[in-house]
Amino acid sequence: MSRRVVRQSKFRHVFGQAAKADQAYEDIRVSKVTWDSSFCAVNPKFLAIIVEAGGGGAFIVLPLAKTGRVDKNYPLVTGHTAPVLDIDWCPHNDNVIASASDDTTIMVWQIPDYTPMRNITEPIITLEGHSKRVGILSWHPTARNVLLSAGGDNVIIIWNVGTGEVLLSLDDMHPDVIHSVCWNNNGSLLATTCKDKTLRVVDPRKGQVVAERARPHEGARPLRAVFTADGKLLSTGFSRMSERQLALWDPNNFEEPVALQEMDTSNGVLLPFYDPDSSIIYLCGKGDSSIRYFEITDEAPFVHYLNTFSSKEPQRGMGFMPKRGLDVSKCEIARLYKLHERKCEPIIMTVPRKSDLFQDDLYPDTPGPEPALEADEWLSGQDAEPVLISLRDGYVPPKHRELRVTKRNILDARPPSGTRRSQSASDAPLSQHTLEALLGEIKALREQVQAQEQRITALENMLCELVDGTD
């Protein structure tokens, strides 16, 4: 009797290829700051990359179509007073991006569809609540305007960007620096890894650790963890012998990993990018010149090695395109944006197919740009799965949508109806906004108004000169 040896899977032949040279983004001074974030964020409209900047922190935002050499005077997004450490696009508005910085603040920016003439310096809102650098950002997958930040003060804060308020503050859970935070599929739980070598599953609204596993990997280097589509966890870390590992865990039984894959010996932290639609995880090591990818299934051995994409140049960071930004006509199942020292290179993962028709087995309905919940609904305990869209006819990003911020009156100490006060950062709004801080804010606003008035006067004078010249 012949036994089938080859595993059946439509993703066995996933093929990685670097885009042609004219499809890369050249002459970008990628940040050299020592921080284990991806330095790159991408959506169906824009590519954002953290760059070197004198006297503060900056990142560049390019329309996806603006490939080739980037002008050295191309406008940047500048506003932070120290290096930018992480950036993340809002999943429900392709024109909104958040940035976190060494200066302890988070800024949320509205990016116009047109190319700005000068640097963007005014964020829609600045979120202040951390006492040390902010190194991790993550938008809620299903609730509108809910943003998570994690700082060097070992605190996780969940914000309502629409009002500038702290919704929740988790300040006693992590005894040391937080290395990674990831939402699950519907945003009801968080997976966190910490310098204390513990992997935790947290219910943020209850303020409780639901499950935890000490030392999921024995090595001393940082861990990372992401949720899978069915609620399991994938962690990357190091063995005692400095071998890099990928482990699959069931949070209901944290005793032993469901599966453990050992890879190579290297000290580069692995950045995991998980695609829930295909259940493939792409592992990109900082300083590596390769991307390994594995398929996660329900049958043993659960984690199946697929292939490795290799190139000559080491990667400084990596961006991962959401599914709705892919070219379905080319059977593209993932697109990564690899950062070199001076450029960004798209890497396209495809499943070769002979037919030109839409391959519905490769493209199940995927999360679209519409939120399923409002921030207050999520805070009150509601959960909802992402609102899905079909990619059969391709995805066309909606036109520019403005994020409107309505700040609540900080002098009104009454909690707004339907929300719970945070556990620390907003218990006493008056103590945070001392008279001195308020006066400083008023002064800064007055200076901004004055600068705008001077600009208007200058423009009016130019207009008058032009009119006089035509007469």
CSV table of C-alpha atoms in Angstrom, one decimal:
chain,number,residue,atom,x,y,z
A,1,MET,CA,0.0,0.0,0.0
A,2,SER,CA,1.3,3.4,-0.9
A,3,ARG,CA,1.1,6.1,1.8
A,4,ARG,CA,0.7,9.8,1.0
A,5,VAL,CA,3.9,11.4,2.2
A,6,VAL,CA,3.4,15.0,0.8
A,7,ARG,CA,1.1,17.1,2.9
A,8,GLN,CA,-1.9,18.6,1.0
A,9,SER,CA,-1.9,22.4,1.2
A,10,LYS,CA,-2.6,25.2,-1.3
A,11,PHE,CA,0.2,27.2,0.3
A,12,ARG,CA,3.0,24.6,-0.2
A,13,HIS,CA,4.4,26.5,-3.2
A,14,VAL,CA,4.2,30.1,-1.9
A,15,PHE,CA,6.9,31.9,-3.9
A,16,GLY,CA,8.6,35.1,-2.7
A,17,GLN,CA,10.1,37.6,-5.2
A,18,ALA,CA,11.6,41.1,-4.8
A,19,ALA,CA,9.8,43.7,-6.8
A,20,LYS,CA,11.7,45.1,-9.9
A,21,ALA,CA,14.2,47.9,-9.2
A,22,ASP,CA,11.9,50.7,-10.4
A,23,GLN,CA,9.2,49.6,-7.9
A,24,ALA,CA,11.4,50.2,-4.9
A,25,TYR,CA,11.7,53.5,-2.9
A,26,GLU,CA,15.2,54.8,-3.1
A,27,ASP,CA,17.3,57.4,-1.1
A,28,ILE,CA,15.4,57.1,2.2
A,29,ARG,CA,17.6,57.6,5.3
A,30,VAL,CA,16.1,54.8,7.4
A,31,SER,CA,16.4,55.5,11.2
A,32,LYS,CA,19.4,54.1,13.0
A,33,VAL,CA,17.8,54.2,16.4
A,34,THR,CA,18.4,51.0,18.4
A,35,TRP,CA,14.8,49.7,19.0
A,36,ASP,CA,13.2,46.4,18.1
A,37,SER,CA,10.2,47.8,16.2
A,38,SER,CA,9.5,47.3,12.5
A,39,PHE,CA,10.3,51.0,11.6
A,40,CYS,CA,7.8,50.7,8.7
A,41,ALA,CA,4.0,50.8,8.4
A,42,VAL,CA,2.0,50.3,5.2
A,43,ASN,CA,-1.7,50.4,4.1
A,44,PRO,CA,-3.5,50.4,0.7
A,45,LYS,CA,-2.7,54.1,0.2
A,46,PHE,CA,0.6,55.0,1.9
A,47,LEU,CA,4.0,53.7,2.9
A,48,ALA,CA,5.4,55.2,6.2
A,49,ILE,CA,9.0,54.8,7.3
A,50,ILE,CA,10.8,56.2,10.4
A,51,VAL,CA,13.8,58.2,9.2
A,52,GLU,CA,16.9,59.9,10.5
A,53,ALA,CA,16.1,63.4,11.7
A,54,GLY,CA,18.3,66.1,13.3
A,55,GLY,CA,16.9,67.6,16.5
A,56,GLY,CA,13.9,65.4,17.0
A,57,GLY,CA,12.0,62.5,15.5
A,58,ALA,CA,10.4,62.2,12.0
A,59,PHE,CA,8.9,59.8,9.6
A,60,ILE,CA,8.3,60.0,5.9
A,61,VAL,CA,4.9,59.1,4.3
A,62,LEU,CA,4.9,58.3,0.6
A,63,PRO,CA,1.9,57.4,-1.7
A,64,LEU,CA,2.3,53.8,-2.7
A,65,ALA,CA,2.6,54.8,-6.3
A,66,LYS,CA,5.5,57.2,-5.7
A,67,THR,CA,8.3,54.6,-6.4
A,68,GLY,CA,11.8,55.4,-7.5
A,69,ARG,CA,14.2,58.0,-6.0
A,70,VAL,CA,12.7,60.1,-3.3
A,71,ASP,CA,13.7,63.8,-3.4
A,72,LYS,CA,15.9,64.7,-0.4
A,73,ASN,CA,13.6,67.7,0.3
A,74,TYR,CA,10.5,65.5,0.3
A,75,PRO,CA,8.2,66.7,3.2
A,76,LEU,CA,8.4,64.7,6.5
A,77,VAL,CA,6.1,64.3,9.4
A,78,THR,CA,7.9,66.1,12.2
A,79,GLY,CA,6.7,67.1,15.6
A,80,HIS,CA,8.3,64.8,18.1
A,81,THR,CA,11.3,66.3,20.1
A,82,ALA,CA,13.1,62.9,20.3
A,83,PRO,CA,13.4,59.9,17.9
A,84,VAL,CA,10.2,58.2,16.7
A,85,LEU,CA,10.2,54.5,17.9
A,86,ASP,CA,7.0,53.1,16.4
A,87,ILE,CA,4.3,54.0,13.9
A,88,ASP,CA,0.9,52.3,13.1
A,89,TRP,CA,-1.8,53.1,10.5
A,90,CYS,CA,-5.4,53.2,11.7
A,91,PRO,CA,-7.2,50.1,10.4
A,92,HIS,CA,-10.4,52.2,9.9
A,93,ASN,CA,-9.0,55.3,8.2
A,94,ASP,CA,-6.2,55.0,5.7
A,95,ASN,CA,-5.3,58.7,6.2
A,96,VAL,CA,-4.6,58.4,9.9
A,97,ILE,CA,-1.4,57.3,11.5
A,98,ALA,CA,-0.1,57.3,15.1
A,99,SER,CA,3.5,57.7,16.1
A,100,ALA,CA,5.2,57.0,19.4
A,101,SER,CA,8.4,58.6,20.6
A,102,ASP,CA,11.3,58.7,23.0
A,103,ASP,CA,9.8,62.1,24.1
A,104,THR,CA,7.1,60.1,26.0
A,105,THR,CA,4.2,61.3,23.8
A,106,ILE,CA,2.0,59.7,21.1
A,107,MET,CA,0.9,61.9,18.2
A,108,VAL,CA,-2.0,61.1,15.8
A,109,TRP,CA,-1.7,62.6,12.3
A,110,GLN,CA,-4.0,63.2,9.4
A,111,ILE,CA,-2.2,62.6,6.1
A,112,PRO,CA,-3.6,64.3,3.1
A,113,ASP,CA,-4.2,62.5,-0.2
A,114,TYR,CA,-2.1,65.2,-2.0
A,115,THR,CA,1.6,65.7,-1.5
A,116,PRO,CA,2.1,68.5,1.1
A,117,MET,CA,4.4,71.4,0.2
A,118,ARG,CA,6.2,71.4,3.5
A,119,ASN,CA,6.7,69.2,6.6
A,120,ILE,CA,3.6,68.2,8.5
A,121,THR,CA,4.2,69.6,12.0
A,122,GLU,CA,0.7,69.7,13.6
A,123,PRO,CA,-0.8,66.5,14.8
A,124,ILE,CA,-4.6,66.2,15.2
A,125,ILE,CA,-4.0,65.3,18.8
A,126,THR,CA,-1.1,64.6,21.2
A,127,LEU,CA,-1.6,62.0,23.8
A,128,GLU,CA,0.3,62.5,27.0
A,129,GLY,CA,0.2,60.0,29.9
A,130,HIS,CA,3.4,57.9,29.9
A,131,SER,CA,6.4,59.0,32.1
A,132,LYS,CA,9.1,57.3,29.9
A,133,ARG,CA,9.6,56.6,26.2
A,134,VAL,CA,6.7,55.1,24.3
A,135,GLY,CA,7.9,52.2,22.1
A,136,ILE,CA,4.8,50.2,21.1
A,137,LEU,CA,1.6,51.2,19.4
A,138,SER,CA,-1.4,49.1,18.2
A,139,TRP,CA,-4.9,50.2,17.1
A,140,HIS,CA,-7.9,48.1,18.2
A,141,PRO,CA,-8.9,45.8,15.3
A,142,THR,CA,-12.7,46.4,15.6
A,143,ALA,CA,-13.5,49.5,17.7
A,144,ARG,CA,-13.3,53.0,16.2
A,145,ASN,CA,-10.5,55.4,17.4
A,146,VAL,CA,-9.2,53.0,20.2
A,147,LEU,CA,-5.4,53.0,20.4
A,148,LEU,CA,-3.0,51.1,22.7
A,149,SER,CA,0.4,52.3,23.7
A,150,ALA,CA,3.1,50.7,25.9
A,151,GLY,CA,5.9,52.6,27.4
A,152,GLY,CA,9.3,52.3,29.2
A,153,ASP,CA,7.3,53.0,32.4
A,154,ASN,CA,5.9,49.4,32.1
A,155,VAL,CA,2.4,50.8,31.6
A,156,ILE,CA,-0.1,50.0,28.9
A,157,ILE,CA,-2.6,52.8,28.2
A,158,ILE,CA,-5.6,52.4,26.0
A,159,TRP,CA,-6.8,55.7,24.5
A,160,ASN,CA,-9.9,57.1,22.8
A,161,VAL,CA,-8.3,59.1,20.1
A,162,GLY,CA,-11.6,60.7,19.2
A,163,THR,CA,-11.7,62.5,22.6
A,164,GLY,CA,-8.1,62.4,23.7
A,165,GLU,CA,-9.1,60.5,26.9
A,166,VAL,CA,-7.5,57.6,28.6
A,167,LEU,CA,-10.0,54.7,28.6
A,168,LEU,CA,-7.9,52.2,30.6
A,169,SER,CA,-4.5,52.2,32.2
A,170,LEU,CA,-2.9,48.8,33.0
A,171,ASP,CA,0.0,49.8,35.4
A,172,ASP,CA,0.6,47.0,37.8
A,173,MET,CA,0.8,44.0,35.5
A,174,HIS,CA,4.4,44.2,34.1
A,175,PRO,CA,7.3,44.4,36.5
A,176,ASP,CA,9.7,45.2,33.7
A,177,VAL,CA,9.9,46.6,30.1
A,178,ILE,CA,7.2,45.4,27.7
A,179,HIS,CA,8.6,43.9,24.5
A,180,SER,CA,5.5,43.3,22.5
A,181,VAL,CA,1.7,43.7,22.7
A,182,CYS,CA,-0.9,42.1,20.3
A,183,TRP,CA,-4.7,42.2,20.2
A,184,ASN,CA,-6.6,39.1,19.4
A,185,ASN,CA,-9.0,38.9,16.5
A,186,ASN,CA,-11.9,40.8,18.0
A,187,GLY,CA,-9.9,43.0,20.4
A,188,SER,CA,-11.2,41.4,23.7
A,189,LEU,CA,-7.8,40.1,24.8
A,190,LEU,CA,-4.1,41.2,24.6
A,191,ALA,CA,-1.0,39.0,24.4
A,192,THR,CA,2.1,40.7,26.0
A,193,THR,CA,5.7,39.7,26.4
A,194,CYS,CA,8.0,41.4,28.9
A,195,LYS,CA,11.6,41.5,30.0
A,196,ASP,CA,10.7,39.3,33.0
A,197,LYS,CA,10.5,36.4,30.4
A,198,THR,CA,6.8,35.9,30.9
A,199,LEU,CA,4.1,35.6,28.2
A,200,ARG,CA,0.7,36.9,29.4
A,201,VAL,CA,-2.8,36.9,28.1
A,202,VAL,CA,-4.6,40.0,29.5
A,203,ASP,CA,-8.2,41.0,29.6
A,204,PRO,CA,-7.8,44.8,29.5
A,205,ARG,CA,-11.3,45.8,30.5
A,206,LYS,CA,-11.2,43.6,33.6
A,207,GLY,CA,-7.6,44.6,34.3
A,208,GLN,CA,-6.7,40.9,34.8
A,209,VAL,CA,-4.1,38.5,33.6
A,210,VAL,CA,-6.2,35.6,32.3
A,211,ALA,CA,-3.3,33.2,31.6
A,212,GLU,CA,0.5,33.4,31.8
A,213,ARG,CA,3.5,31.3,31.0
A,214,ALA,CA,6.9,32.0,32.5
A,215,ARG,CA,9.9,31.4,30.3
A,216,PRO,CA,8.2,30.1,27.1
A,217,HIS,CA,11.7,30.3,25.6
A,218,GLU,CA,14.7,29.7,27.8
A,219,GLY,CA,17.1,32.3,26.2
A,220,ALA,CA,17.8,35.8,27.5
A,221,ARG,CA,16.9,37.7,24.3
A,222,PRO,CA,13.5,39.4,23.9
A,223,LEU,CA,10.3,37.5,23.1
A,224,ARG,CA,7.5,38.3,20.7
A,225,ALA,CA,4.0,36.9,20.6
A,226,VAL,CA,0.9,37.2,18.2
A,227,PHE,CA,-2.6,35.6,18.4
A,228,THR,CA,-3.6,33.2,15.7
A,229,ALA,CA,-7.1,33.3,14.1
A,230,ASP,CA,-8.4,30.6,16.5
A,231,GLY,CA,-7.1,32.1,19.7
A,232,LYS,CA,-3.9,30.2,20.0
A,233,LEU,CA,-0.6,32.1,20.5
A,234,LEU,CA,2.6,32.1,18.4
A,235,SER,CA,5.8,33.2,20.2
A,236,THR,CA,9.3,33.8,18.9
A,237,GLY,CA,12.3,33.7,21.2
A,238,PHE,CA,15.6,32.0,21.8
A,239,SER,CA,16.7,28.7,23.4
A,240,ARG,CA,19.4,28.5,26.0
A,241,MET,CA,21.9,27.9,23.3
A,242,SER,CA,20.8,31.1,21.4
A,243,GLU,CA,18.9,29.1,18.8
A,244,ARG,CA,15.9,31.0,17.5
A,245,GLN,CA,12.6,29.4,18.1
A,246,LEU,CA,8.9,29.6,17.0
A,247,ALA,CA,6.4,28.0,19.4
A,248,LEU,CA,2.6,27.5,19.2
A,249,TRP,CA,0.7,27.7,22.5
A,250,ASP,CA,-2.8,27.0,23.7
A,251,PRO,CA,-3.6,29.6,26.4
A,252,ASN,CA,-6.0,27.1,28.1
A,253,ASN,CA,-3.0,24.8,28.6
A,254,PHE,CA,0.2,26.7,29.0
A,255,GLU,CA,2.2,23.7,30.4
A,256,GLU,CA,3.8,22.6,27.1
A,257,PRO,CA,3.9,24.2,23.6
A,258,VAL,CA,1.6,22.6,21.0
A,259,ALA,CA,4.5,22.8,18.6
A,260,LEU,CA,8.1,24.1,18.8
A,261,GLN,CA,10.3,24.8,15.7
A,262,GLU,CA,14.0,25.5,16.1
A,263,MET,CA,15.7,27.5,13.4
A,264,ASP,CA,19.2,29.0,13.3
A,265,THR,CA,21.7,30.5,15.8
A,266,SER,CA,21.5,34.3,15.5
A,267,ASN,CA,21.0,37.2,17.9
A,268,GLY,CA,18.5,39.2,15.7
A,269,VAL,CA,15.0,39.4,17.2
A,270,LEU,CA,12.4,37.8,15.0
A,271,LEU,CA,9.5,40.1,13.9
A,272,PRO,CA,6.4,37.9,13.4
A,273,PHE,CA,3.8,39.0,10.8
A,274,TYR,CA,0.7,36.7,10.9
A,275,ASP,CA,-1.9,36.5,8.2
A,276,PRO,CA,-5.2,35.2,9.7
A,277,ASP,CA,-6.7,34.5,6.3
A,278,SER,CA,-4.1,32.0,5.2
A,279,SER,CA,-2.8,31.2,8.7
A,280,ILE,CA,0.8,31.8,7.5
A,281,ILE,CA,3.3,33.5,9.7
A,282,TYR,CA,6.3,35.4,8.2
A,283,LEU,CA,9.4,35.7,10.4
A,284,CYS,CA,11.8,38.5,9.7
A,285,GLY,CA,14.9,38.9,11.8
A,286,LYS,CA,16.4,42.4,12.1
A,287,GLY,CA,19.8,42.2,10.5
A,288,ASP,CA,18.9,39.0,8.6
A,289,SER,CA,18.7,38.8,4.9
A,290,SER,CA,16.0,36.2,4.8
A,291,ILE,CA,12.2,35.8,5.6
A,292,ARG,CA,11.0,32.4,6.8
A,293,TYR,CA,7.4,31.5,6.5
A,294,PHE,CA,5.3,28.7,8.1
A,295,GLU,CA,1.8,27.5,7.8
A,296,ILE,CA,-0.2,26.9,11.0
A,297,THR,CA,-2.8,24.1,10.8
A,298,ASP,CA,-5.1,22.0,13.1
A,299,GLU,CA,-3.2,18.8,12.4
A,300,ALA,CA,0.1,17.5,13.7
A,301,PRO,CA,2.8,18.8,13.6
A,302,PHE,CA,0.7,22.0,13.5
A,303,VAL,CA,3.6,24.3,12.4
A,304,HIS,CA,4.7,23.5,8.9
A,305,TYR,CA,7.8,25.1,7.4
A,306,LEU,CA,7.0,26.4,3.9
A,307,ASN,CA,10.1,28.2,2.5
A,308,THR,CA,12.6,30.9,3.0
A,309,PHE,CA,13.0,34.0,0.9
A,310,SER,CA,16.6,35.0,0.8
A,311,SER,CA,18.4,38.0,-0.6
A,312,LYS,CA,21.9,39.6,-0.2
A,313,GLU,CA,21.1,42.7,1.8
A,314,PRO,CA,20.2,42.6,5.5
A,315,GLN,CA,16.9,44.1,6.6
A,316,ARG,CA,16.7,47.1,9.0
A,317,GLY,CA,12.9,46.7,9.4
A,318,MET,CA,9.8,45.5,7.7
A,319,GLY,CA,6.3,46.6,6.8
A,320,PHE,CA,3.3,44.2,6.2
A,321,MET,CA,0.5,45.2,3.9
A,322,PRO,CA,-3.1,44.4,5.0
A,323,LYS,CA,-4.9,41.9,2.8
A,324,ARG,CA,-7.1,44.5,1.2
A,325,GLY,CA,-4.0,46.2,-0.3
A,326,LEU,CA,-2.9,43.2,-2.3
A,327,ASP,CA,-3.2,42.5,-6.1
A,328,VAL,CA,-5.7,39.6,-6.3
A,329,SER,CA,-5.3,39.3,-10.1
A,330,LYS,CA,-1.7,38.2,-9.5
A,331,CYS,CA,-2.5,35.7,-6.8
A,332,GLU,CA,-0.6,37.8,-4.3
A,333,ILE,CA,-1.1,36.5,-0.8
A,334,ALA,CA,1.3,38.8,1.1
A,335,ARG,CA,3.5,41.8,0.4
A,336,LEU,CA,6.3,42.8,2.8
A,337,TYR,CA,8.2,46.1,2.6
A,338,LYS,CA,11.9,45.4,3.4
A,339,LEU,CA,13.9,48.4,4.7
A,340,HIS,CA,17.6,48.6,3.7
A,341,GLU,CA,19.9,51.3,4.9
A,342,ARG,CA,18.9,53.7,2.1
A,343,LYS,CA,15.8,52.2,0.5
A,344,CYS,CA,12.6,50.2,0.8
A,345,GLU,CA,12.0,47.2,-1.4
A,346,PRO,CA,8.6,45.4,-1.7
A,347,ILE,CA,8.7,41.6,-1.5
A,348,ILE,CA,5.8,39.9,-3.1
A,349,MET,CA,4.5,36.4,-2.0
A,350,THR,CA,2.4,34.6,-4.6
A,351,VAL,CA,0.7,31.3,-5.0
A,352,PRO,CA,1.3,30.3,-8.7
A,353,ARG,CA,-1.9,29.6,-10.5
A,354,LYS,CA,-2.6,29.0,-14.2
A,355,SER,CA,-6.1,30.6,-14.2
A,356,ASP,CA,-6.6,34.4,-14.4
A,357,LEU,CA,-9.9,34.1,-12.6
A,358,PHE,CA,-10.5,35.2,-9.0
A,359,GLN,CA,-9.1,32.5,-6.7
A,360,ASP,CA,-11.7,32.5,-3.9
A,361,ASP,CA,-9.9,29.7,-2.0
A,362,LEU,CA,-6.9,32.1,-1.6
A,363,TYR,CA,-9.0,35.1,-0.7
A,364,PRO,CA,-11.7,34.5,2.0
A,365,ASP,CA,-13.6,37.7,3.1
A,366,THR,CA,-11.1,39.9,5.0
A,367,PRO,CA,-11.4,42.7,7.5
A,368,GLY,CA,-12.4,46.0,5.7
A,369,PRO,CA,-12.1,49.6,6.8
A,370,GLU,CA,-15.4,49.9,8.7
A,371,PRO,CA,-15.2,49.6,12.5
A,372,ALA,CA,-17.7,47.2,14.1
A,373,LEU,CA,-18.0,49.1,17.4
A,374,GLU,CA,-17.6,52.6,18.9
A,375,ALA,CA,-15.0,53.2,21.6
A,376,ASP,CA,-17.7,53.5,24.4
A,377,GLU,CA,-19.4,50.3,23.3
A,378,TRP,CA,-16.2,48.3,23.5
A,379,LEU,CA,-15.3,49.9,26.9
A,380,SER,CA,-18.8,48.9,28.3
A,381,GLY,CA,-18.0,45.2,27.5
A,382,GLN,CA,-19.3,44.6,24.0
A,383,ASP,CA,-17.2,42.6,21.5
A,384,ALA,CA,-17.7,42.3,17.8
A,385,GLU,CA,-15.8,40.4,15.0
A,386,PRO,CA,-14.3,42.6,12.3
A,387,VAL,CA,-16.6,43.8,9.5
A,388,LEU,CA,-15.5,41.7,6.5
A,389,ILE,CA,-15.3,42.6,2.8
A,390,SER,CA,-14.9,40.5,-0.4
A,391,LEU,CA,-11.8,41.1,-2.6
A,392,ARG,CA,-13.4,39.6,-5.7
A,393,ASP,CA,-13.5,42.9,-7.6
A,394,GLY,CA,-10.3,44.2,-5.9
A,395,TYR,CA,-10.3,46.9,-3.2
A,396,VAL,CA,-10.5,50.6,-3.9
A,397,PRO,CA,-9.5,52.7,-0.9
A,398,PRO,CA,-12.1,55.3,0.1
A,399,LYS,CA,-11.4,59.0,-0.4
A,400,HIS,CA,-9.9,61.1,2.3
A,401,ARG,CA,-11.8,60.8,5.6
A,402,GLU,CA,-11.1,63.3,8.3
A,403,LEU,CA,-10.7,62.3,11.9
A,404,ARG,CA,-12.5,64.7,14.1
A,405,VAL,CA,-11.3,65.1,17.7
A,406,THR,CA,-13.8,66.3,20.3
A,407,LYS,CA,-12.0,67.0,23.5
A,408,ARG,CA,-14.1,66.7,26.7
A,409,ASN,CA,-13.9,69.6,29.1
A,410,ILE,CA,-10.9,68.7,31.4
A,411,LEU,CA,-12.4,70.9,34.2
A,412,ASP,CA,-15.5,68.7,34.3
A,413,ALA,CA,-14.6,66.1,36.9
A,414,ARG,CA,-17.8,64.1,36.3
A,415,PRO,CA,-17.1,60.8,34.4
A,416,PRO,CA,-18.8,60.8,31.0
A,417,SER,CA,-21.9,58.5,30.8
A,418,GLY,CA,-21.3,54.9,29.6
A,419,THR,CA,-17.5,54.9,30.3
A,420,ARG,CA,-15.5,53.8,33.3
A,421,ARG,CA,-12.7,56.0,34.6
A,422,SER,CA,-9.2,54.6,34.0
A,423,GLN,CA,-7.5,52.9,36.9
A,424,SER,CA,-4.9,55.6,37.2
A,425,ALA,CA,-4.2,58.2,34.5
A,426,SER,CA,-7.6,59.9,34.6
A,427,ASP,CA,-8.7,59.4,38.2
A,428,ALA,CA,-7.9,63.0,39.0
A,429,PRO,CA,-8.1,65.1,35.8
A,430,LEU,CA,-7.3,68.4,37.7
A,431,SER,CA,-4.1,67.0,39.2
A,432,GLN,CA,-2.7,66.3,35.7
A,433,HIS,CA,-3.6,69.6,34.3
A,434,THR,CA,-2.1,72.0,36.8
A,435,LEU,CA,-2.5,75.7,36.4
A,436,GLU,CA,1.0,75.9,35.0
A,437,ALA,CA,0.4,73.3,32.3
A,438,LEU,CA,-2.9,75.1,31.3
A,439,LEU,CA,-1.2,78.4,31.1
A,440,GLY,CA,1.6,76.8,29.0
A,441,GLU,CA,-0.9,75.3,26.6
A,442,ILE,CA,-2.8,78.6,26.3
A,443,LYS,CA,0.5,80.4,25.5
A,444,ALA,CA,1.5,77.8,22.9
A,445,LEU,CA,-1.9,78.1,21.2
A,446,ARG,CA,-1.6,81.9,21.2
A,447,GLU,CA,1.8,81.6,19.5
A,448,GLN,CA,0.4,79.3,16.9
A,449,VAL,CA,-2.5,81.7,16.2
A,450,GLN,CA,0.0,84.6,15.9
A,451,ALA,CA,2.2,82.6,13.4
A,452,GLN,CA,-0.9,81.7,11.3
A,453,GLU,CA,-1.9,85.4,11.3
A,454,GLN,CA,1.6,86.4,10.1
A,455,ARG,CA,1.4,83.8,7.4
A,456,ILE,CA,-2.0,85.0,6.2
A,457,THR,CA,-0.7,88.6,6.1
A,458,ALA,CA,2.3,87.5,4.1
A,459,LEU,CA,0.1,85.6,1.6
A,460,GLU,CA,-2.3,88.6,1.3
A,461,ASN,CA,0.7,90.9,0.5
A,462,MET,CA,1.9,88.4,-2.1
A,463,LEU,CA,-1.6,88.4,-3.6
A,464,CYS,CA,-1.7,92.2,-3.7
A,465,GLU,CA,1.7,92.3,-5.5
A,466,LEU,CA,0.5,89.8,-8.1
A,467,VAL,CA,-2.7,91.8,-8.7
A,468,ASP,CA,-0.7,95.0,-9.0
A,469,GLY,CA,1.7,93.3,-11.4
A,470,THR,CA,-1.2,92.1,-13.7
A,471,ASP,CA,-2.7,95.6,-13.7
